[in-house]
Amino acid sequence: MHPDDRPPLAAPPQVPPPYAAADQSLLTVGWISYLLHLVVAVAAVIPGAQVSIAVLLVALVLDLVKRGDAEGTWQASHFRWRIRSVLWAAVLYILTAPLWLLLIAPGWIAWGVISIWFLYRIVLGMVRMNRHQPVEASRVL
């Protein structure tokens, strides 16, 4: 076979362009925040596991401080997602706290459901961020 008769080589796979330093920095902050949230979320669904609320507060403050840097990027939705997840979970925990005074079982059930919901939101956000996709604002859960 003559060298000119060979079929052309397939085009190399497209490599996404490198992220700007600011985008990479936001991605790093996002992963740190998601990991801190994940530690808290996993501990919330494992009976007897205790993680200081300070871990969650560090992640929340980090998101609040850096969210302005993410405006106009696909990562902005992740900052909103994490902040809203924490705030909604806090409101739900506070609203269901009186159940602990009535009977312990309803308190356990309510807080277990809230904790699983919080874990779901954190994992969903991590999956979407790993794909470099925003989190849809229309997602209720």
Short mmCIF file of C-alpha atoms in Angstrom, two decimals:
data_model
loop_
_atom_site.label_atom_id
_atom_site.label_comp_id
_atom_site.label_asym_id
_atom_site.label_seq_id
_atom_site.Cartn_x
_atom_site.Cartn_y
_atom_site.Cartn_z
CA MET A 1 0.00 0.00 0.00
CA HIS A 2 1.33 3.34 -0.98
CA PRO A 3 1.59 5.95 1.86
CA ASP A 4 -0.74 8.29 0.00
CA ASP A 5 -3.40 5.57 -0.28
CA ARG A 6 -3.88 5.25 3.51
CA PRO A 7 -7.15 6.50 4.92
CA PRO A 8 -6.83 9.81 6.76
CA LEU A 9 -6.38 9.62 10.49
CA ALA A 10 -9.34 10.50 12.64
CA ALA A 11 -9.30 14.02 14.00
CA PRO A 12 -7.98 14.21 17.54
CA PRO A 13 -10.65 14.60 20.20
CA GLN A 14 -11.59 18.16 21.00
CA VAL A 15 -10.06 19.31 24.24
CA PRO A 16 -11.99 22.03 26.05
CA PRO A 17 -10.10 25.31 26.22
CA PRO A 18 -8.21 25.86 29.43
CA TYR A 19 -10.11 27.81 32.00
CA ALA A 20 -9.04 31.28 32.90
CA ALA A 21 -7.32 31.57 36.26
CA ALA A 22 -10.43 33.20 37.75
CA ASP A 23 -12.64 30.33 36.54
CA GLN A 24 -10.23 27.78 37.96
CA SER A 25 -10.12 29.66 41.25
CA LEU A 26 -13.93 29.64 41.46
CA LEU A 27 -13.95 25.95 40.63
CA THR A 28 -11.51 25.27 43.46
CA VAL A 29 -13.60 27.32 45.90
CA GLY A 30 -16.70 25.48 44.70
CA TRP A 31 -15.14 22.06 45.31
CA ILE A 32 -13.92 23.06 48.76
CA SER A 33 -17.38 24.33 49.65
CA TYR A 34 -19.13 21.25 48.25
CA LEU A 35 -16.77 18.96 50.18
CA LEU A 36 -17.42 20.83 53.43
CA HIS A 37 -21.16 20.62 52.78
CA LEU A 38 -20.81 16.92 51.95
CA VAL A 39 -19.06 16.19 55.25
CA VAL A 40 -21.92 17.85 57.13
CA ALA A 41 -24.61 16.21 54.96
CA VAL A 42 -23.19 12.71 55.35
CA ALA A 43 -22.78 13.16 59.10
CA ALA A 44 -26.40 14.31 59.30
CA VAL A 45 -27.70 11.01 57.89
CA ILE A 46 -25.40 8.71 59.87
CA PRO A 47 -26.78 8.08 63.36
CA GLY A 48 -24.30 9.15 66.00
CA ALA A 49 -22.01 11.00 63.61
CA GLN A 50 -21.26 14.50 64.80
CA VAL A 51 -19.74 17.33 62.84
CA SER A 52 -19.49 20.81 64.21
CA ILE A 53 -21.87 23.35 62.74
CA ALA A 54 -18.74 25.46 62.31
CA VAL A 55 -17.85 23.35 59.25
CA LEU A 56 -21.15 24.32 57.63
CA LEU A 57 -20.72 27.96 58.63
CA VAL A 58 -17.24 28.07 57.08
CA ALA A 59 -18.69 26.74 53.81
CA LEU A 60 -21.59 29.21 53.95
CA VAL A 61 -19.33 32.20 54.61
CA LEU A 62 -16.99 31.07 51.82
CA ASP A 63 -19.94 30.94 49.41
CA LEU A 64 -21.29 34.31 50.54
CA VAL A 65 -17.91 36.00 50.16
CA LYS A 66 -17.04 34.50 46.75
CA ARG A 67 -20.46 34.47 45.05
CA GLY A 68 -19.96 37.96 43.63
CA ASP A 69 -16.87 36.73 41.79
CA ALA A 70 -18.98 34.09 40.07
CA GLU A 71 -21.65 36.44 38.69
CA GLY A 72 -22.07 35.99 34.96
CA THR A 73 -20.49 32.52 34.93
CA TRP A 74 -22.01 29.07 34.92
CA GLN A 75 -20.68 28.66 38.44
CA ALA A 76 -22.94 31.40 39.85
CA SER A 77 -25.82 28.94 40.00
CA HIS A 78 -23.73 26.65 42.22
CA PHE A 79 -23.07 29.40 44.74
CA ARG A 80 -26.81 30.19 44.87
CA TRP A 81 -27.58 26.46 45.08
CA ARG A 82 -25.31 25.88 48.08
CA ILE A 83 -26.42 29.03 49.91
CA ARG A 84 -30.11 28.24 49.40
CA SER A 85 -29.58 24.62 50.43
CA VAL A 86 -28.10 25.68 53.76
CA LEU A 87 -30.70 28.38 54.41
CA TRP A 88 -33.65 26.15 53.54
CA ALA A 89 -32.27 23.30 55.64
CA ALA A 90 -31.83 25.68 58.58
CA VAL A 91 -35.40 26.96 58.24
CA LEU A 92 -36.76 23.41 57.99
CA TYR A 93 -34.77 22.23 61.02
CA ILE A 94 -36.01 25.20 63.06
CA LEU A 95 -39.63 24.69 61.99
CA THR A 96 -39.54 21.00 62.87
CA ALA A 97 -37.64 21.44 66.17
CA PRO A 98 -40.89 21.55 68.21
CA LEU A 99 -41.56 17.97 67.11
CA TRP A 100 -38.72 16.92 69.41
CA LEU A 101 -40.66 18.36 72.35
CA LEU A 102 -43.85 16.46 71.49
CA LEU A 103 -42.45 13.06 70.68
CA ILE A 104 -38.96 12.02 69.75
CA ALA A 105 -39.98 9.80 66.80
CA PRO A 106 -41.54 12.61 64.70
CA GLY A 107 -38.47 14.74 65.34
CA TRP A 108 -36.17 11.97 64.15
CA ILE A 109 -38.29 11.36 61.07
CA ALA A 110 -38.52 15.05 60.11
CA TRP A 111 -34.84 15.71 60.64
CA GLY A 112 -33.93 12.51 58.80
CA VAL A 113 -35.97 13.57 55.77
CA ILE A 114 -34.42 17.06 55.83
CA SER A 115 -30.93 15.58 56.10
CA ILE A 116 -31.48 13.23 53.16
CA TRP A 117 -32.88 16.13 51.12
CA PHE A 118 -29.79 18.22 51.96
CA LEU A 119 -27.45 15.36 51.02
CA TYR A 120 -29.32 14.91 47.72
CA ARG A 121 -28.89 18.61 46.87
CA ILE A 122 -25.17 18.56 47.64
CA VAL A 123 -24.52 15.42 45.59
CA LEU A 124 -26.61 16.74 42.69
CA GLY A 125 -24.66 20.00 42.75
CA MET A 126 -21.36 18.14 42.79
CA VAL A 127 -22.37 16.00 39.82
CA ARG A 128 -23.44 19.06 37.83
CA MET A 129 -20.25 20.95 38.72
CA ASN A 130 -18.11 17.98 37.74
CA ARG A 131 -19.77 18.20 34.30
CA HIS A 132 -19.13 21.97 34.23
CA GLN A 133 -22.88 22.57 34.06
CA PRO A 134 -25.00 25.02 36.03
CA VAL A 135 -27.59 23.80 38.47
CA GLU A 136 -31.06 24.54 37.12
CA ALA A 137 -32.94 27.07 39.21
CA SER A 138 -36.18 25.28 38.36
CA ARG A 139 -35.26 22.25 40.45
CA VAL A 140 -37.51 22.26 43.49
CA LEU A 141 -35.74 19.48 45.34
#
